[in-house]
Coordinates of C-alpha atoms in Angstrom, one line a residue:
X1 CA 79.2 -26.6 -34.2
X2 CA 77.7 -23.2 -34.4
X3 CA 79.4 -21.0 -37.0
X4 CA 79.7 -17.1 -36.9
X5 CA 78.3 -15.2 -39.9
X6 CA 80.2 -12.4 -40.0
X7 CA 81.4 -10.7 -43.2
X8 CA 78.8 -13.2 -45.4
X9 CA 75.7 -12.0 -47.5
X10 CA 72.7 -13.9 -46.6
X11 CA 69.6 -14.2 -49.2
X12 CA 66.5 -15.8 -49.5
X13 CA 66.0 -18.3 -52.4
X14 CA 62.2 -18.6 -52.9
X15 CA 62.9 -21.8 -55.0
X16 CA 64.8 -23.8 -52.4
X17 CA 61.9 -25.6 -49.8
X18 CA 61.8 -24.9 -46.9
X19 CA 62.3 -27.6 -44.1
X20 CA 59.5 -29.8 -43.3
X21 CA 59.5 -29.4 -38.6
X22 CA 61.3 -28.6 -35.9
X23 CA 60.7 -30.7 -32.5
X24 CA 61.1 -29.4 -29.2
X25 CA 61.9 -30.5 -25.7
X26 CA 63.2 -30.2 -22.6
X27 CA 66.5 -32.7 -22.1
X28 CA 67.9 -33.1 -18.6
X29 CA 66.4 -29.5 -17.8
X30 CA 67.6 -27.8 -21.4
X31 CA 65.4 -26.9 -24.4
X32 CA 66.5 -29.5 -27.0
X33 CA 65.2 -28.8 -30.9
X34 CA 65.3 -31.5 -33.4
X35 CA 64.9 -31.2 -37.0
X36 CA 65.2 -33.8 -40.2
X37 CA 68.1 -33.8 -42.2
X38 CA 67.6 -32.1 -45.1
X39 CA 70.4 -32.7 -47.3
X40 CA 71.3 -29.4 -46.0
X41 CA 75.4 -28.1 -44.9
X42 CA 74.0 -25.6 -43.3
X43 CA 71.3 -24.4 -41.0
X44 CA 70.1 -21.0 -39.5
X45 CA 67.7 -20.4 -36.5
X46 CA 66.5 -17.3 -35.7
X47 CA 64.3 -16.9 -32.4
X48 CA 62.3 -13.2 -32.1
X49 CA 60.7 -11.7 -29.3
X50 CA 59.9 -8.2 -30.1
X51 CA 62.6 -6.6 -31.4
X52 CA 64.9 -9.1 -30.0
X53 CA 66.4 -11.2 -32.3
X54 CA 69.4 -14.3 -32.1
X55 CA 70.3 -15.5 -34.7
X56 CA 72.1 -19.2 -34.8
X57 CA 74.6 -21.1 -38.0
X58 CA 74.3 -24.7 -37.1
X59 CA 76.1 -27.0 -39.3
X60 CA 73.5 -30.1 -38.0
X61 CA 70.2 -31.3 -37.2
X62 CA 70.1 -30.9 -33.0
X63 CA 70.7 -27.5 -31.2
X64 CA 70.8 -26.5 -27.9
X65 CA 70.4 -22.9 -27.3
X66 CA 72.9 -21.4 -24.2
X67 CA 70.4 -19.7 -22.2
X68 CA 73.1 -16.9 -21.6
X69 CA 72.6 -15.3 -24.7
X70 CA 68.3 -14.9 -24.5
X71 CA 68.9 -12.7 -20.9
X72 CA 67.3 -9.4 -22.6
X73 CA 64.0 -12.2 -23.4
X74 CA 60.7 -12.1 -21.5
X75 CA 58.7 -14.9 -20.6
X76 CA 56.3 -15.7 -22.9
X77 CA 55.8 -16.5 -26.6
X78 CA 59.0 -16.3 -29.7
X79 CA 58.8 -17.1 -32.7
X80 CA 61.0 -19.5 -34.9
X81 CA 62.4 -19.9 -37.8
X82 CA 64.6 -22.4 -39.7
X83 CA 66.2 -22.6 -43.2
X84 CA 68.4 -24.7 -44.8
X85 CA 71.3 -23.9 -47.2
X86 CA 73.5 -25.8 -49.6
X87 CA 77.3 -24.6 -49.6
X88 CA 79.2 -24.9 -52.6
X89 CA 82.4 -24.9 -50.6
X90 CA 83.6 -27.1 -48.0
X91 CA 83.3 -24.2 -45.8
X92 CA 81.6 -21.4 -44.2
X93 CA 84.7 -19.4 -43.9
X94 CA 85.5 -20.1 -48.1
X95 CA 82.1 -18.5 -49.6
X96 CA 80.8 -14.6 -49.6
X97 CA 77.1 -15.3 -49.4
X98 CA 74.8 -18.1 -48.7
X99 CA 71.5 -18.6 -50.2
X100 CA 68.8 -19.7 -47.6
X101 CA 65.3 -22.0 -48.3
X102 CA 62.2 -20.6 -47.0
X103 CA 62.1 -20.3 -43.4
X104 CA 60.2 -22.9 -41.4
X105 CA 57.9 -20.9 -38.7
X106 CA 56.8 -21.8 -35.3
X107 CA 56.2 -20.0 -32.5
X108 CA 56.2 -21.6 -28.9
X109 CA 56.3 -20.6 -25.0
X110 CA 59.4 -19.8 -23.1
X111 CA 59.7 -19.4 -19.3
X112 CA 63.4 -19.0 -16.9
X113 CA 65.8 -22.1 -17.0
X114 CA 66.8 -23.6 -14.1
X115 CA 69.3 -26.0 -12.5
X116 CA 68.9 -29.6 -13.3
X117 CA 70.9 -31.7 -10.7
X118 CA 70.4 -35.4 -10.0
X119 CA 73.4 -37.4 -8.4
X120 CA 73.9 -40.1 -9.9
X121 CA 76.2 -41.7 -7.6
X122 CA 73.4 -42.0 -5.0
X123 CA 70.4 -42.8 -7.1
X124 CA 69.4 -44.2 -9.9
X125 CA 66.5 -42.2 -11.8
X126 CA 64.2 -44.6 -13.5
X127 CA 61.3 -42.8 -15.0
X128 CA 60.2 -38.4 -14.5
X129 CA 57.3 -36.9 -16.0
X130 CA 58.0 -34.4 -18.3
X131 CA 55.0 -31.3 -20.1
X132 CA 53.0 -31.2 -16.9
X133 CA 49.2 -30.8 -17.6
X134 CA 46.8 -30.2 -14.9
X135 CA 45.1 -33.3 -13.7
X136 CA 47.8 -35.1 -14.4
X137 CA 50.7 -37.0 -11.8
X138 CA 54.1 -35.7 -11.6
X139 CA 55.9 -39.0 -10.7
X140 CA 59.6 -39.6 -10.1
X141 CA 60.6 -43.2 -9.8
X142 CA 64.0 -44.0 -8.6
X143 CA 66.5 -46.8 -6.7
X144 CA 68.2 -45.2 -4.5
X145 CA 72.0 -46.5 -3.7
X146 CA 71.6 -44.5 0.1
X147 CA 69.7 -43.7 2.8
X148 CA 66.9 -41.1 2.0
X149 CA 64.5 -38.8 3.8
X150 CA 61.3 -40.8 3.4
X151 CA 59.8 -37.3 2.1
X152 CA 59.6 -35.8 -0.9
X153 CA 59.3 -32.2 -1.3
X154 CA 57.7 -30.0 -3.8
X155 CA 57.6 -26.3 -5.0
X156 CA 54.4 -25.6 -6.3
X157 CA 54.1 -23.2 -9.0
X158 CA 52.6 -20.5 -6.3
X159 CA 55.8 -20.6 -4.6
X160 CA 54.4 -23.3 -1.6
X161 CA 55.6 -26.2 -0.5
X162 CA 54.4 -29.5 -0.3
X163 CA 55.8 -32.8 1.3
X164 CA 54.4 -35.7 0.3
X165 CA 55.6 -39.8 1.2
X166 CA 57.9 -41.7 -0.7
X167 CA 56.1 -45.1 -1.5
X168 CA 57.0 -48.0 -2.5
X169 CA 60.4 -48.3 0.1
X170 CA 61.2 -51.1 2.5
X171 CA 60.6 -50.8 6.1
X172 CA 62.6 -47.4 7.6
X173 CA 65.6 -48.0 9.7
X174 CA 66.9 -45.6 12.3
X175 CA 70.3 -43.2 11.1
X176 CA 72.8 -42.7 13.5
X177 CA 71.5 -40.1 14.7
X178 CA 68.5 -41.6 15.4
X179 CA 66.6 -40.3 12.1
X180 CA 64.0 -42.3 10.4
X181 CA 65.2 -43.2 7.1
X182 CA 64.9 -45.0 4.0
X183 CA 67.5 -47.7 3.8
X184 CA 69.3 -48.6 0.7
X185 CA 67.3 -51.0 -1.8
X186 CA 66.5 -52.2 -5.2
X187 CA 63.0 -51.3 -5.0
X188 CA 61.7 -48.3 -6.9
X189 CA 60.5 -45.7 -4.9
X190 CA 57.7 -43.1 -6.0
X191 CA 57.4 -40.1 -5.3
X192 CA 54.1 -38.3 -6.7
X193 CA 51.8 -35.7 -7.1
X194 CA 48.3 -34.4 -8.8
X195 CA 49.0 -31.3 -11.1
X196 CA 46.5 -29.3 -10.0
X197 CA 48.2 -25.4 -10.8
X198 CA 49.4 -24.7 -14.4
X199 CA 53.1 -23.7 -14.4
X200 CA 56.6 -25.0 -13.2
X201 CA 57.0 -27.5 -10.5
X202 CA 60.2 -28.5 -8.6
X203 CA 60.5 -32.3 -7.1
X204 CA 63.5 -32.7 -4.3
X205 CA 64.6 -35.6 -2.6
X206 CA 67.2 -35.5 0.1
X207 CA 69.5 -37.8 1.4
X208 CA 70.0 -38.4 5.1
X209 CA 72.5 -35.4 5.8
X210 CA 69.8 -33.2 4.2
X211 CA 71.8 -33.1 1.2
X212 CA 69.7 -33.3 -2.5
X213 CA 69.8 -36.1 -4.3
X214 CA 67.5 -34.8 -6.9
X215 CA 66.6 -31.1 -7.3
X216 CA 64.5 -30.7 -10.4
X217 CA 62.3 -28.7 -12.5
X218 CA 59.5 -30.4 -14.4
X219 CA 58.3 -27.8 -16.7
X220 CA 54.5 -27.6 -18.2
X221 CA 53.5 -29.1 -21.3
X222 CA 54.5 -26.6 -24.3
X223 CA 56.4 -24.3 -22.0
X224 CA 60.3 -24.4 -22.5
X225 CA 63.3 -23.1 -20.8
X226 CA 65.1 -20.6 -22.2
X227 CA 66.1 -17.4 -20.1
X228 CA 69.1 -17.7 -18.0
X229 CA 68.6 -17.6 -14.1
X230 CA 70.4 -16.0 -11.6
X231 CA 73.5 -18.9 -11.4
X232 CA 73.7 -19.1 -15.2
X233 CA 74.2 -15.7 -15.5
X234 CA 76.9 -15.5 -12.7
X235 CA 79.4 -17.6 -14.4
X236 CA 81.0 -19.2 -11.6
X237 CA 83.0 -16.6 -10.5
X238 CA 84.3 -16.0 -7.0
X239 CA 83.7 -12.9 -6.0
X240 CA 85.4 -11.1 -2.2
X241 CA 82.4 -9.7 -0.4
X242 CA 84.7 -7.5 1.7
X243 CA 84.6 -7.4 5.5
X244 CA 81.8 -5.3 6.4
X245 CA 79.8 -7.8 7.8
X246 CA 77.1 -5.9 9.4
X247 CA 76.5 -4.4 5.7
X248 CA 76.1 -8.1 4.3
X249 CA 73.8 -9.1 7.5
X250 CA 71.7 -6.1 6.2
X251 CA 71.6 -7.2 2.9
X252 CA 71.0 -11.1 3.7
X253 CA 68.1 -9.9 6.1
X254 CA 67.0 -7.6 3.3
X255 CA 66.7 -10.3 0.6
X256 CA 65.2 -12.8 3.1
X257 CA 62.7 -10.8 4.2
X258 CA 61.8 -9.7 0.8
X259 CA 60.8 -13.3 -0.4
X260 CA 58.8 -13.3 2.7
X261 CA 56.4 -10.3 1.5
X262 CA 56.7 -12.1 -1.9
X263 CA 54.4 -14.2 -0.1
X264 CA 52.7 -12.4 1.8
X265 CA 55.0 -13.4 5.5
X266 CA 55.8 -10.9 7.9
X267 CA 59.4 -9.3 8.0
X268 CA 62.2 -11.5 10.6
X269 CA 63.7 -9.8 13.0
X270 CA 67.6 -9.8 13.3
X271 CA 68.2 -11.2 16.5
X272 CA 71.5 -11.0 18.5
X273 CA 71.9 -14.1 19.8
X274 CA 70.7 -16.2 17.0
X275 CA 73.2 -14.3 14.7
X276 CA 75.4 -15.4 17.4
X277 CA 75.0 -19.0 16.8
X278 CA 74.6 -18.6 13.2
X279 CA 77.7 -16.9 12.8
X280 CA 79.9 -19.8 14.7
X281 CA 78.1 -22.7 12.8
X282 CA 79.8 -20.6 9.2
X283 CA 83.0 -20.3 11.4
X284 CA 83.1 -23.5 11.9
X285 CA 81.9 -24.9 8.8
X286 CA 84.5 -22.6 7.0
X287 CA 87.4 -23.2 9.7
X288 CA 86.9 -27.3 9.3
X289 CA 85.8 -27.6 6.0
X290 CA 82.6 -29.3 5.5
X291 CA 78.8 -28.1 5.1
X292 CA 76.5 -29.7 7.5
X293 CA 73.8 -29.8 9.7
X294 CA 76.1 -31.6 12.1
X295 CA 79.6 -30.3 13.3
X296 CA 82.1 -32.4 13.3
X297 CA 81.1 -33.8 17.1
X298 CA 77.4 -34.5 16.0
X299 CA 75.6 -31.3 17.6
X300 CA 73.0 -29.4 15.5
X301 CA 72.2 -26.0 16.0
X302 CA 69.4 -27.0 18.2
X303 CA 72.1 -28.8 20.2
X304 CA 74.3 -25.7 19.9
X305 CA 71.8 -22.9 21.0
X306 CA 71.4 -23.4 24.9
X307 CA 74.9 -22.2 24.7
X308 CA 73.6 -18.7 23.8
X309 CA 70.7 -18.2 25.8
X310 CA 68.1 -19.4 23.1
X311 CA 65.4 -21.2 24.7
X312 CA 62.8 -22.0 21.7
X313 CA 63.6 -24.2 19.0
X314 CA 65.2 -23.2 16.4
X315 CA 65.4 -24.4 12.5
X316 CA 68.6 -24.0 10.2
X317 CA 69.3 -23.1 6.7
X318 CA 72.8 -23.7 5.1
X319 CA 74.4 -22.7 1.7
X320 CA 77.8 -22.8 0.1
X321 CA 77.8 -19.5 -2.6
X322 CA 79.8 -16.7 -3.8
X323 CA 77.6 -14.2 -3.0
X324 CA 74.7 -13.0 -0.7
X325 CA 72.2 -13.0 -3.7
X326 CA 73.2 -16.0 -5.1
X327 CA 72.6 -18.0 -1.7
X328 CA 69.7 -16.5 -1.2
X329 CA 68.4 -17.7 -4.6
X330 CA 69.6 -20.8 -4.1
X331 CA 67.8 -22.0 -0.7
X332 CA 64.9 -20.3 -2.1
X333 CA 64.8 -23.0 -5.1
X334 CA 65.4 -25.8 -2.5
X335 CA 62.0 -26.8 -0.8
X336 CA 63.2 -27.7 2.3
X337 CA 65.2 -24.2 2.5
X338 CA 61.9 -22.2 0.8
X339 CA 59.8 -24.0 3.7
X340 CA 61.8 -22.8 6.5
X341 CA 62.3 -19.0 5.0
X342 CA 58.7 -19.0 4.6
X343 CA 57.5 -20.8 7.6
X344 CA 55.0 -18.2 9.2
X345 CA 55.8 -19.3 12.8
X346 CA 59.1 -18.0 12.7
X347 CA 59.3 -14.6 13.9
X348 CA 63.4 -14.0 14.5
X349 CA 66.3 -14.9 12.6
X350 CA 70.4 -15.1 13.0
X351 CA 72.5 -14.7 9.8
X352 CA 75.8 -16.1 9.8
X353 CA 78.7 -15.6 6.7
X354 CA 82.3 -16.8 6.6
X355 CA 84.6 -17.2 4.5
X356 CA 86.2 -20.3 3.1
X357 CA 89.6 -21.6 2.1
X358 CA 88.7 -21.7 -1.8
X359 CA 87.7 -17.7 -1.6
X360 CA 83.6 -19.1 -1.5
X361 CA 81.5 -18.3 1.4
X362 CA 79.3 -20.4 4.3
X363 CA 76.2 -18.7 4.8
X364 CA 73.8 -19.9 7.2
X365 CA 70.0 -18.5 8.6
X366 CA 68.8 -20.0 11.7
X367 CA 65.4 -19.0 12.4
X368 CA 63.3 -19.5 16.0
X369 CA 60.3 -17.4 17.5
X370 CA 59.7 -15.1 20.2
X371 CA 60.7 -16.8 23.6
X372 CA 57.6 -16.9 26.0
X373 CA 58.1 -15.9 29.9
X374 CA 57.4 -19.1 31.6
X375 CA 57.4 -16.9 35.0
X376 CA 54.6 -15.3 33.0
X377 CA 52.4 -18.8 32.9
X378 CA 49.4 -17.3 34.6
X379 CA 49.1 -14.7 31.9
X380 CA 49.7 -17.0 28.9
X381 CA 47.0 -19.2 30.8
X382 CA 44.5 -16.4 30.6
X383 CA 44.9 -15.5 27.3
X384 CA 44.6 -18.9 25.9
X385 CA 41.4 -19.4 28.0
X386 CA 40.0 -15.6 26.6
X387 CA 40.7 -16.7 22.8
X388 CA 38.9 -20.3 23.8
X389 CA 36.0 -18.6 25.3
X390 CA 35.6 -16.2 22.9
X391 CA 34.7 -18.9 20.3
X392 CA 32.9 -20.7 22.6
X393 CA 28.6 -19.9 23.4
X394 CA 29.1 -20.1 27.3
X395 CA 32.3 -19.3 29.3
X396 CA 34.2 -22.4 30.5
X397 CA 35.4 -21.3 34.1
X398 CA 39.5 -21.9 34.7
X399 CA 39.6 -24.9 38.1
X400 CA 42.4 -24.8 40.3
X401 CA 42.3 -28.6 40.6
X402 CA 42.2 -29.0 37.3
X403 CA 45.2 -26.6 35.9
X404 CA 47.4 -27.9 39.0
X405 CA 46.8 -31.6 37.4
X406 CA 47.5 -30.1 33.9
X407 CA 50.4 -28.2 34.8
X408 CA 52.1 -30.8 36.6
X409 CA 51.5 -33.3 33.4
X410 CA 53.2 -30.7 30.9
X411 CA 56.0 -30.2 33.3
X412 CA 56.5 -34.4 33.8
X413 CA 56.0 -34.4 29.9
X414 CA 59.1 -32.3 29.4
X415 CA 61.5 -33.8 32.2
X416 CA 60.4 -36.9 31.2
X417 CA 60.6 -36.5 27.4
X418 CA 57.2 -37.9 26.1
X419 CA 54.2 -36.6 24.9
X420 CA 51.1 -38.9 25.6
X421 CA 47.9 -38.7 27.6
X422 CA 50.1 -42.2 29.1
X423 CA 53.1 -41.4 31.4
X424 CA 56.1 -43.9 30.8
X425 CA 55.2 -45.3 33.6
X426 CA 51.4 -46.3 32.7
X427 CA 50.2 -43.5 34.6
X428 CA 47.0 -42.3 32.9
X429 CA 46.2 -38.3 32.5
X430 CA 42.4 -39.2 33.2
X431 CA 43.1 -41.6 36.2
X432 CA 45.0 -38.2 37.8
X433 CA 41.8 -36.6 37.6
X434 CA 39.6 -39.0 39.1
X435 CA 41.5 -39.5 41.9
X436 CA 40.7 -35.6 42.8
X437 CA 37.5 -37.1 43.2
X438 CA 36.0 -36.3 39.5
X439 CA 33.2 -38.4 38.3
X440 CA 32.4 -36.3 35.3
X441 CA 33.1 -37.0 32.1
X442 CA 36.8 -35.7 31.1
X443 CA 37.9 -34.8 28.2
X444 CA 41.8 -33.9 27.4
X445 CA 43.6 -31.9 24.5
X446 CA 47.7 -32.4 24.2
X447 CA 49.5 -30.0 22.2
X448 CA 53.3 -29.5 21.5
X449 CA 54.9 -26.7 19.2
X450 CA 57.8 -24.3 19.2
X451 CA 55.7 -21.2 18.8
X452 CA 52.7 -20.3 21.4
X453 CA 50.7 -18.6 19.0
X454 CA 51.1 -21.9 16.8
X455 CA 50.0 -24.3 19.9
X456 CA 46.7 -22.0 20.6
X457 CA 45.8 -22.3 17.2
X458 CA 45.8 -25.9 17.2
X459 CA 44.1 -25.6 20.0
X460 CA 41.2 -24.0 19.1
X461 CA 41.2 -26.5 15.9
X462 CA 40.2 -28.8 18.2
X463 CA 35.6 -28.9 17.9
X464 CA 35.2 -31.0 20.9
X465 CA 36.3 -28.5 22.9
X466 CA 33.9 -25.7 21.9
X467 CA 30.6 -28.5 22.2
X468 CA 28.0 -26.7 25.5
X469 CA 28.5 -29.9 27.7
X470 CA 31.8 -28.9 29.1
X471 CA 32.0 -26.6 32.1
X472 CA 35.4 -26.2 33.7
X473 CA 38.8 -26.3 32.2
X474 CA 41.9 -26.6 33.1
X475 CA 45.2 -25.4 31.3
X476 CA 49.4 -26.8 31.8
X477 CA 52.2 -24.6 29.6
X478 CA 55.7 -25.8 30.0
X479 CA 58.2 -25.9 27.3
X480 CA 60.9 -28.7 27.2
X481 CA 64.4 -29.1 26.5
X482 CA 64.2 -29.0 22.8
X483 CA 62.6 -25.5 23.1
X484 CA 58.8 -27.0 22.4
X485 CA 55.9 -25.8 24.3
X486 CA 53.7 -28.3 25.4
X487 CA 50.3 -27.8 26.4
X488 CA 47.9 -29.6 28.5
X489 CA 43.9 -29.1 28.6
X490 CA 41.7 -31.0 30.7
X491 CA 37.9 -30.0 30.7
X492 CA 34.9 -31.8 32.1
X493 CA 31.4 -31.2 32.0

């Protein structure tokens, strides 16, 4: 219970001890503090920052501040104190002034709270490291009741992300929808990672829909959590964004593209006919009532965008808010939704809002990159070759022979859907050249990505293709189906 002390004198009694500790720590995502009884009715905390000041009447040993009331705090260090007092009444409300011990003093670290959300109804959370120090492991262990993306993601204090394996799980099995997964099991599953940046981390483990099963922070050691975040300070409310929808495009595309140069990403442009598609997935989503990946037939927005002229591939964010900041906030402390807002390939985006039934909104980002011309081949051919030979000490000269070969394998790669130097049929990339009557030694270089710019730079990742020996080259661009460039390179020497 946390009294009010309104209308009551307060001293100091320099004869009454003061109390002995105060523990803290961080509980399910809250600051916890602990302290021993000490034969005491009545307790007041008092946390200063400056000349901030909240003052607390607890009537037993075991507080949890609400986060709410520290929003004028900065991060960094307060200051503590706790005394005790002895009521002569069996009440708070019955006495005019309270005589206090000596204060007990600490000081200590406070950074932003933020949500703590594991679902318990899908996992079971065995064991999660707690006051991070680097060089240490951040380790969640778990059992998971269903099937699981076999990755974890994490938020790195920078602001990256990081994926790393879950180990530990049985054999994956194969969704319906064809998605690797982990099954169900009894076995405890690990998810970990070195600490190797001092601040706070976020661990996230989704289930198979994409949905979190745990979204967490794990705080550093002697840091706590103390100064409300965006959600805890909105109080729940639903609010009715109006019906200017170009204005809240503007200020979606605005936000986004402001935790881009957070991190140093260029701007997204708002493109027309991904805003298309993004706006019929929140139609739908709202119209239907669910939140998914999937619409109710099974199509994804990769699926979906054909229907609107989109030829690359594109990637999808999704959140369920009640306003634009808010959801922006939100996919922004979800790995998986930080990774795609910060991916650097992307280069366009389509913004989608609607709103549902229960007066919150669907808002949805799908992102893609600048189509490529594939009348234009020639000309992307050239310039891959002028960025290859610029790195390279003699000029490799572009074959005819060659490039024909490679062509035709990128173009057999995406009608036949594989990507291999091995057709499905056994047919061998190498064997095509030979049979053009080349004895050399061949060398060959596969690449498939939904950017250009992305597939040239893994390109030119590759040494073996800058070593003197080789003397001709020959280059296949054809993008398939799913919007994915694939690339083919075949040099000899």
């Amino acid at each position: 219970m946390v009294l009010s002390p309104e209308c009551v004198q307060e001293v100091e009694q320099s004869q009454m001890t003061a109390p002995s500790s105060v523990v803290l720590s961080v509980r399910d995502g809250n600051l916890i503090l602990d302290w021993p009884n000490e034969d005491a009715s009545l307790y007041k905390l008092t946390f200063t920052q400056g000349n901030r000041v909240k003052n607390y009447w607890i009537n037993h040993g075991q507080f949890t501040p609400r986060v709410n009331d520290f929003s004028s705090f900065n991060e960094g260090v307060v200051a503590l104190e706790l005394r005790t007092a002895h009521l002569n009444t069996s009440s708070v409300f019955e006495t005019n002034s309270v005589e206090w011990s000596l204060p007990y003093r600490t000081t200590f670290n406070i950074t932003t709270h933020h949500e703590y959300r594991i679902d318990t109804d899908a996992i079971e959370l065995i064991q999660l490291s707690s006051a991070l120090t680097k060089g240490a492991q951040l380790a969640v262990q778990l059992k998971s009741k269903v099937r699981l993306q076999p990755k974890a993601a994490f938020i790195l204090p920078s602001g990256e992300v990081f994926e790393q394996a879950i180990v530990g799980a049985p054999p994956l099995v194969s969704n319906d929808r064809e998605i690797e997964v982990i099954p169900p099991s009894a076995q405890t599953l690990t998810a970990q990672l070195a600490v190797e940046q001092t601040g706070v981390y976020f661990v996230e483990i989704n289930n198979d829909d994409g949905l979190g099963v745990i979204n967490v922070p794990v705080y550093p050691a002697g840091v706590y959590p103390l100064i409300p975040n965006p959600r805890d300070l909105s109080g729940g409310f639903v609010t009715d964004l109006g019906n200017n929808t170009a204005g809240l495009r503007n200020e979606f595309l605005t936000r986004l593209n402001e935790d881009r140069a957070r991190y140093q990403r260029a701007p997204l442009e708002l493109d027309a006919d991904l805003t298309r598609l993004a706006q019929f997935r929140s139609d739908d989503m709202a119209k239907n009532n669910y939140i998914s990946h999937w619409d109710l037939n099974g199509n994804t927005a990769n699926d979906l965008r054909r229907n609107y002229g989109i030829a690359p591939s594109v990637g999808e964010n999704l959140a369920l808010d009640s306003t634009i900041a808010l959801a922006e906030y939100g996919l922004m402390r979800s790995a998986v939704h930080r990774k795609n807002i910060l991916a650097t390939e992307w280069t366009r985006v389509g913004l989608g809002i609607s709103k549902n039934s229960d007066g919150s909104y669907s808002f949805v980002q799908i992102f893609s990159t600048d189509p490529i011309d594939l009348s234009e081949v020639g000309s992307l051919r050239t310039a891959l070759l002028t960025r290859i030979n610029n790195a390279r000490s003699t000029d490799l000269v572009l074959s005819d022979s060659l490039t024909t070969i490679a062509q035709q394998w990128s173009e057999r790669m995406a009608s036949e859907d594989f990507f291999d130097i091995t057709a499905p049929d056994s047919t061998h990339l190498a064997t095509l050249v030979q049979s053009q009557g080349v004895n050399s030694t061949i060398g060959t270089y596969l690449v498939g990505h939904n950017n250009f710019e992305a597939a040239q730079t893994s390109i030119l990742s590759n040494e073996q293709l800058f070593e003197g020996r080789w003397k001709q080259i020959g280059i296949g661009i054809q993008q398939d189906s799913l919007g994915f460039i694939l690339v083919t390179v075949i040099y000899i020497d």
